[in-house]
PDB file of C-alpha atoms in Angstrom:
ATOM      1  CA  UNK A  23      11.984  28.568 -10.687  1.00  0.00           C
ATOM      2  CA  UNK A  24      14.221  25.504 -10.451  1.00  0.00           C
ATOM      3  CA  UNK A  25      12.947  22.685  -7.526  1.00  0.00           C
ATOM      4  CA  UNK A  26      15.610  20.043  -7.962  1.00  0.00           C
ATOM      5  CA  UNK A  27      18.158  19.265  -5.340  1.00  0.00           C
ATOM      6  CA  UNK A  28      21.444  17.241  -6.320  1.00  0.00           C
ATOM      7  CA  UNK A  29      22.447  14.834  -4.287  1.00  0.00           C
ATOM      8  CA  UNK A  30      25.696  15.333  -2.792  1.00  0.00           C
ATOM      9  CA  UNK A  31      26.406  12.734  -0.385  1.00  0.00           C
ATOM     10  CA  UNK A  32      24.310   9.684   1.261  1.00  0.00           C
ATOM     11  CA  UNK A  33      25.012   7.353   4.396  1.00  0.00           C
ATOM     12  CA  UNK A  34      23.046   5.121   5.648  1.00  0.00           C
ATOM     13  CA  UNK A  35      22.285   5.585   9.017  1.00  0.00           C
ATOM     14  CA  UNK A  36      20.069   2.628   9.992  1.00  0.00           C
ATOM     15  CA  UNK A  37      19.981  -0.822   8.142  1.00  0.00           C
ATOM     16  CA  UNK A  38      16.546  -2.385   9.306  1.00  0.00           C
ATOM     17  CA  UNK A  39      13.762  -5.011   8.022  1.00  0.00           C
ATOM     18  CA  UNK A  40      11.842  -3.313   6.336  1.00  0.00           C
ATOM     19  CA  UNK A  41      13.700   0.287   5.925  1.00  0.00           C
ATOM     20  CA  UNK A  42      16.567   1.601   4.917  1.00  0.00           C
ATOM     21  CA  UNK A  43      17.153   5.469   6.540  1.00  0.00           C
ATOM     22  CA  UNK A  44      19.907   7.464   4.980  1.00  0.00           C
ATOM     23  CA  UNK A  45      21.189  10.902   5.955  1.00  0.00           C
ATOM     24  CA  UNK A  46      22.105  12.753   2.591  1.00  0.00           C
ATOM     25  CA  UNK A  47      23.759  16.185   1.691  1.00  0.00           C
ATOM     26  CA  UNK A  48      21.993  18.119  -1.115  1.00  0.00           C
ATOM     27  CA  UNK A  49      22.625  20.855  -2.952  1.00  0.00           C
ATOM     28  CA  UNK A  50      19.836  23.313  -3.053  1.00  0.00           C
ATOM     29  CA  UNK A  51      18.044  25.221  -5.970  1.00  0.00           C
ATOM     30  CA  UNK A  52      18.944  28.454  -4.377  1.00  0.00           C
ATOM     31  CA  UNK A  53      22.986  26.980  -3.980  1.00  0.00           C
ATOM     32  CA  UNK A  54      23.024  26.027  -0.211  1.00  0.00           C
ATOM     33  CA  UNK A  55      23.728  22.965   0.849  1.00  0.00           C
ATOM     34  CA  UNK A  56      21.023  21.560   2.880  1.00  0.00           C
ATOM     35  CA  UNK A  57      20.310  17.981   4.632  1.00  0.00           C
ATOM     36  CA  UNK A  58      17.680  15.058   3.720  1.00  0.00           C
ATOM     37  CA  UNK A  59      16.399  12.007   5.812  1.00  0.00           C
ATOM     38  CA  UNK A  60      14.630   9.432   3.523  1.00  0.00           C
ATOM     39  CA  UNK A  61      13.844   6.069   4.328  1.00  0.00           C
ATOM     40  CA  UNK A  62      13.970   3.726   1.301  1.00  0.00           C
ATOM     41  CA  UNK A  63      11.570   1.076   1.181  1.00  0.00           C
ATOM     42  CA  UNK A  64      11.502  -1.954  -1.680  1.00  0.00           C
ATOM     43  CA  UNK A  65       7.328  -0.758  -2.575  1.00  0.00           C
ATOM     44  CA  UNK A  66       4.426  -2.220  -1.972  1.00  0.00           C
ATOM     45  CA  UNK A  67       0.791  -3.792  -3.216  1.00  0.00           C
ATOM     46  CA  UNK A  68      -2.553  -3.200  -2.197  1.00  0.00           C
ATOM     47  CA  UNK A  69      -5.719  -5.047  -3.734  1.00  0.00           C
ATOM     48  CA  UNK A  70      -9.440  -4.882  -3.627  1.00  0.00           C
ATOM     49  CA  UNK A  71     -11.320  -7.438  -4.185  1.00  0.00           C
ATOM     50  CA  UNK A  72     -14.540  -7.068  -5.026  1.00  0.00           C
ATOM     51  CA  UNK A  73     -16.933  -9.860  -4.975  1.00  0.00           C
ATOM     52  CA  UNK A  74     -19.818 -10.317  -7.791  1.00  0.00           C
ATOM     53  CA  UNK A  75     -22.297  -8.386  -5.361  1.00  0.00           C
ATOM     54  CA  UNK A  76     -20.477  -5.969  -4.716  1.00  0.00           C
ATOM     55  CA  UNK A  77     -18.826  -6.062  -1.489  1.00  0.00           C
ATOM     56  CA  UNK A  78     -15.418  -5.468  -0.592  1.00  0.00           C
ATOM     57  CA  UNK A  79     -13.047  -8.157   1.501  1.00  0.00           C
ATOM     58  CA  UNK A  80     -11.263  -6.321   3.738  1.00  0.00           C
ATOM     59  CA  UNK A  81      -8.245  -7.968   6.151  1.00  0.00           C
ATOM     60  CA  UNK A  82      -8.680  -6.559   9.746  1.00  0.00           C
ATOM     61  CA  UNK A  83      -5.195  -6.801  11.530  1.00  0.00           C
ATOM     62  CA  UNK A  84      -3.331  -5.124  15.111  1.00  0.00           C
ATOM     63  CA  UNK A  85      -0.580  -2.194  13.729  1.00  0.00           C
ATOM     64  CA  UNK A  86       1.827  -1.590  16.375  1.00  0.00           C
ATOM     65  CA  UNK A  87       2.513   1.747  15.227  1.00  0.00           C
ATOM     66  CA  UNK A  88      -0.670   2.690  16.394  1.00  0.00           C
ATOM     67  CA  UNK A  89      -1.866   0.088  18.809  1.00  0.00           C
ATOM     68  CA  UNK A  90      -4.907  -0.787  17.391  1.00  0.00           C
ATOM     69  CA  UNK A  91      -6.728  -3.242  14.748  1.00  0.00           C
ATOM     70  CA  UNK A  92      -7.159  -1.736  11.571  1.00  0.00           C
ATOM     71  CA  UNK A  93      -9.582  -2.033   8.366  1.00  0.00           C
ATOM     72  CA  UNK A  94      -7.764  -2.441   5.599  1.00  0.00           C
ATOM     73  CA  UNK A  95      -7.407  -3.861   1.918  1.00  0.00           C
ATOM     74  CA  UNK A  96      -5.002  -6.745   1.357  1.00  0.00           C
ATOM     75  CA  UNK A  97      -1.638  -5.433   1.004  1.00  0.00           C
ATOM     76  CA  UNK A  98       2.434  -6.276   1.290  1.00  0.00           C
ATOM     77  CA  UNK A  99       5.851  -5.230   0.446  1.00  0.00           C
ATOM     78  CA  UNK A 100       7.306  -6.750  -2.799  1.00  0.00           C
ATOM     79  CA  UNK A 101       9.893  -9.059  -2.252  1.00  0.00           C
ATOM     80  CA  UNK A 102      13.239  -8.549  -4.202  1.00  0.00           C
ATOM     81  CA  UNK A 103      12.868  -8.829  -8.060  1.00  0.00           C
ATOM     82  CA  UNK A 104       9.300  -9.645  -7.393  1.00  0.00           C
ATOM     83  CA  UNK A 105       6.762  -7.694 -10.247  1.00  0.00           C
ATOM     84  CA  UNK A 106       4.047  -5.930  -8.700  1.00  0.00           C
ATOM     85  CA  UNK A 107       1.115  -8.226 -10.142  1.00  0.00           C
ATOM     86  CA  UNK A 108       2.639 -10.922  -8.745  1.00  0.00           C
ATOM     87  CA  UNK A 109       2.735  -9.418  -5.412  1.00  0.00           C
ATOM     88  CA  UNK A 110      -0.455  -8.786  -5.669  1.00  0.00           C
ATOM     89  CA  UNK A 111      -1.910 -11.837  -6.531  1.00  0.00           C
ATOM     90  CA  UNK A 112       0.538 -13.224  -3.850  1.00  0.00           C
ATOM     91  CA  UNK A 113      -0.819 -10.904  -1.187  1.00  0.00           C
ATOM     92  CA  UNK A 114      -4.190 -11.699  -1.916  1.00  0.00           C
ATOM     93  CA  UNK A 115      -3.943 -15.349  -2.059  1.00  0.00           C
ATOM     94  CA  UNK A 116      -1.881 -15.139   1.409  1.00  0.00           C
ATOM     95  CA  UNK A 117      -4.110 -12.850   3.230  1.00  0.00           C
ATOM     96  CA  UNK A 118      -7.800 -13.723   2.181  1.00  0.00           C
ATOM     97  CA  UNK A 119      -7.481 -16.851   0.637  1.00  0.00           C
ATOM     98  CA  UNK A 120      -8.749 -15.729  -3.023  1.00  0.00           C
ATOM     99  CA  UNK A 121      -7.629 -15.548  -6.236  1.00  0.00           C
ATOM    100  CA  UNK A 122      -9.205 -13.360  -9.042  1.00  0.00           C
ATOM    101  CA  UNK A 123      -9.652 -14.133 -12.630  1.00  0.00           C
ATOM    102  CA  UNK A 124      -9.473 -10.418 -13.281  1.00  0.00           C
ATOM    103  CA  UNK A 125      -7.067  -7.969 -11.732  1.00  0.00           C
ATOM    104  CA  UNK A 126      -6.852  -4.247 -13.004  1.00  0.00           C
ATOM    105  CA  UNK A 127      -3.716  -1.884 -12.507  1.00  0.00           C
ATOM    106  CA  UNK A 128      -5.377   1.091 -10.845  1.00  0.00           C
ATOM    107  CA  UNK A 129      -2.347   3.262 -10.631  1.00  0.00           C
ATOM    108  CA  UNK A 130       0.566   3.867  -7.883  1.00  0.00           C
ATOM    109  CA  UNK A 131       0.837   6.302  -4.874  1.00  0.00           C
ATOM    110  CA  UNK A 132       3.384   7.920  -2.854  1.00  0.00           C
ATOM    111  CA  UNK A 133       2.383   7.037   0.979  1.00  0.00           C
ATOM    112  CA  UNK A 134       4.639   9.997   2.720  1.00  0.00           C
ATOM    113  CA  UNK A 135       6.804  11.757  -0.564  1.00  0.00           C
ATOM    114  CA  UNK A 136       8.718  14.019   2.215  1.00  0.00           C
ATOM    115  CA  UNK A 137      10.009  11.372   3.886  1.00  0.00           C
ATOM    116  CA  UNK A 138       9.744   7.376   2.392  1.00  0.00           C
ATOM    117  CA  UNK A 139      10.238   6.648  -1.501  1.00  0.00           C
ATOM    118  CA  UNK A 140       7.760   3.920  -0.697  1.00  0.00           C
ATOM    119  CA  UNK A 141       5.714   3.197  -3.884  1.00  0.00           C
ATOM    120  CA  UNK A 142       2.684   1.647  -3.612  1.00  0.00           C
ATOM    121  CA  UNK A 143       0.995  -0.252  -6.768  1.00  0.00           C
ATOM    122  CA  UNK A 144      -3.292  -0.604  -6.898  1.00  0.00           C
ATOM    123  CA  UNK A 145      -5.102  -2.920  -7.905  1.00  0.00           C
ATOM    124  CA  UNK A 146      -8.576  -3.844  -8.384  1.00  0.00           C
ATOM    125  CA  UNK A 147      -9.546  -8.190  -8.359  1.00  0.00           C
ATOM    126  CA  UNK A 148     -13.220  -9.059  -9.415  1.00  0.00           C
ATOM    127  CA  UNK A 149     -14.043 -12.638 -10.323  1.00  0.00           C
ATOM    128  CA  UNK A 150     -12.730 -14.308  -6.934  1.00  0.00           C
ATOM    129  CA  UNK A 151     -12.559 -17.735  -6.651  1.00  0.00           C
ATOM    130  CA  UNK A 152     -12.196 -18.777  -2.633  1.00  0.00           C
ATOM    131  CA  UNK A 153      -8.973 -20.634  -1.382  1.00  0.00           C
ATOM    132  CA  UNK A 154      -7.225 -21.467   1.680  1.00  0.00           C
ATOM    133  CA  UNK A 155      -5.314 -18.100   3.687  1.00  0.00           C
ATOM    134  CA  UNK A 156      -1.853 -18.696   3.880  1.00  0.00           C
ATOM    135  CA  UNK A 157      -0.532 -16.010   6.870  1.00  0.00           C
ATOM    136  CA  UNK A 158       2.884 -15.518   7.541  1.00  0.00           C
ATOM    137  CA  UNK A 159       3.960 -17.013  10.756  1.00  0.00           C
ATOM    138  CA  UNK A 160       4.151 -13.303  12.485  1.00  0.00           C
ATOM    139  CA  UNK A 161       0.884 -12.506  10.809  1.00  0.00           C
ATOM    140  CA  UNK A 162      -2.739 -12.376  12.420  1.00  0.00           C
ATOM    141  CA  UNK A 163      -5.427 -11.418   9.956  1.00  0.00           C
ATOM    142  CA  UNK A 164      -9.281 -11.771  10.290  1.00  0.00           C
ATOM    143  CA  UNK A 165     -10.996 -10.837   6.780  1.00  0.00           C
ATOM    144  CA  UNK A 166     -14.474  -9.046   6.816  1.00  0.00           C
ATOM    145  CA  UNK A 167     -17.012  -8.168   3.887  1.00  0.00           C
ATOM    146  CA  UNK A 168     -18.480  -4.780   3.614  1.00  0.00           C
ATOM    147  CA  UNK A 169     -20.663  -3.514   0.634  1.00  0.00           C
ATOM    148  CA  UNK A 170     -18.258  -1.534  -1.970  1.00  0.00           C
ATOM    149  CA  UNK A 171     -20.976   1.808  -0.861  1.00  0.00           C
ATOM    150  CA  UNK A 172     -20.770   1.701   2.897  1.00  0.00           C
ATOM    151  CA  UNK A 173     -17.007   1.263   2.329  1.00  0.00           C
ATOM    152  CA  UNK A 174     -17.010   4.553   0.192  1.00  0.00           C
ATOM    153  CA  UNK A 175     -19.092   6.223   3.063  1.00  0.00           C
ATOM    154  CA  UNK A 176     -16.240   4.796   5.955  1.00  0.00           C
ATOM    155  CA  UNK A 177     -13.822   6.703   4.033  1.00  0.00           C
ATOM    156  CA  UNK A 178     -15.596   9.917   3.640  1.00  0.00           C
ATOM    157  CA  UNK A 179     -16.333   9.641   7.499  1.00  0.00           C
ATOM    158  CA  UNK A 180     -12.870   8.861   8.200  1.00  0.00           C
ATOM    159  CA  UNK A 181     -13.744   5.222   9.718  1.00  0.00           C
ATOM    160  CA  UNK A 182     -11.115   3.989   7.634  1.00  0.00           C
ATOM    161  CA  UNK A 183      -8.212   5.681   8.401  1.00  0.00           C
ATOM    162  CA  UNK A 184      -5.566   3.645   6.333  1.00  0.00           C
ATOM    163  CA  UNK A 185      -4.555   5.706   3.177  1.00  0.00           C
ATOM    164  CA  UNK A 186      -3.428   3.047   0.799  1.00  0.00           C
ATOM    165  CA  UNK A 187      -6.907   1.421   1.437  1.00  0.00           C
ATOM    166  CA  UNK A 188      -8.828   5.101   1.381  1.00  0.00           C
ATOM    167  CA  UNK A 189      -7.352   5.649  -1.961  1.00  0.00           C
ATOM    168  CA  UNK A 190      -8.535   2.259  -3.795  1.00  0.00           C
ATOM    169  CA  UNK A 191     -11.803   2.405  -2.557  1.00  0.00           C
ATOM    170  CA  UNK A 192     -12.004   6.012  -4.403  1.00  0.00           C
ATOM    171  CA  UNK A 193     -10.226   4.951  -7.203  1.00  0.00           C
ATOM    172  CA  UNK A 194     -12.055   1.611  -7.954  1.00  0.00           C
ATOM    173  CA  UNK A 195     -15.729   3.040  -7.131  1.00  0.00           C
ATOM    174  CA  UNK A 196     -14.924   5.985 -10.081  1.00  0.00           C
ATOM    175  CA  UNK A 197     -13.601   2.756 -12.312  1.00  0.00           C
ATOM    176  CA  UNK A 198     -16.588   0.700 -11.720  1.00  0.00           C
ATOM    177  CA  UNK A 199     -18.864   3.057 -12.067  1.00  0.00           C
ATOM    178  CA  UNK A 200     -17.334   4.702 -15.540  1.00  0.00           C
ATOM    179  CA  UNK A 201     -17.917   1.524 -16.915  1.00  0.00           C
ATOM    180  CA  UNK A 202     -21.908   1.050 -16.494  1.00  0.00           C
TER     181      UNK A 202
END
């Protein structure tokens, strides 16, 4: 059976910060025309770093969306033309204050495919070297260290609710442990 819907039409319907929401007209596989909401966002980065005994530095900011301070990995949008490595070497730099000598491409996600083309690039940083944070001035970020284990066992037990960071902890324990 055939899945793919044609655009027909698009309008943006709200111009904000961050998102983009348009209002388009598709055609659908079965010939109706139907309608689609999707906000477009410019992607996104999300690091781990890991330090050399293996514990994880997590940033622990307030999210409005959900009124409440949240355990996450270093992460931010890309900024226009911006490559994702660089973003995430920015990010990291910005948020925690490190640097890594050694940054692996774990992969991309889709946070919400229904709804957001938001794609979100993963990376794993060993070798840190520490540095100064250097927090946007609408940013509030304390950074915490927990051991790359616990963390696995905080997403299993849904402590860590944040999917971007839920993901990377998965993805980098199966890395780092396919390698010993």
């Amino acid at each position: 059976m055939e899945l793919t819907e044609k655009k027909l039409s698009s309008e943006e319907i709200f111009d904000g910060v961050a998102i983009h929401l348009y209002r388009d007209e598709v055609l659908l596989p079965n010939g109706k025309q139907g309608v689609r909401e999707v906000i477009r966002h410019p992607g996104a980065v999300c690091v781990l770093p890991i330090t050399d005994e293996g514990n994880i530095i997590f940033v622990n900011q307030f999210r409005y969306a959900f009124n409440k301070v949240t355990l996450e990995a270093p992460a931010g949008k890309l900024d226009k033309g911006e490559l994702p490595l660089e973003a995430a070497k920015r990010e990291l730099r910005e948020e925690t204050g490190l640097s890594a000598n050694n940054i692996i491409y774990l992969g991309e996600m889709y946070t919400t495919p229904a709804l957001i083309d938001e794609i979100i690039h993963l990376y794993l940083a060993t070798d840190l070297v520490s540095g100064e944070q250097d927090l946007d001035e609408d940013e509030f970020i304390n950074v915490s260290e927990i051991p790359l284990t616990e963390a696995v066992d905080m997403v299993m037990n849904g402590s860590i609710k944040d999917s971007k960071t839920q993901t990377l902890i998965l993805k980098a324990e199966k890395h780092l442990n396919s390698r010993k």
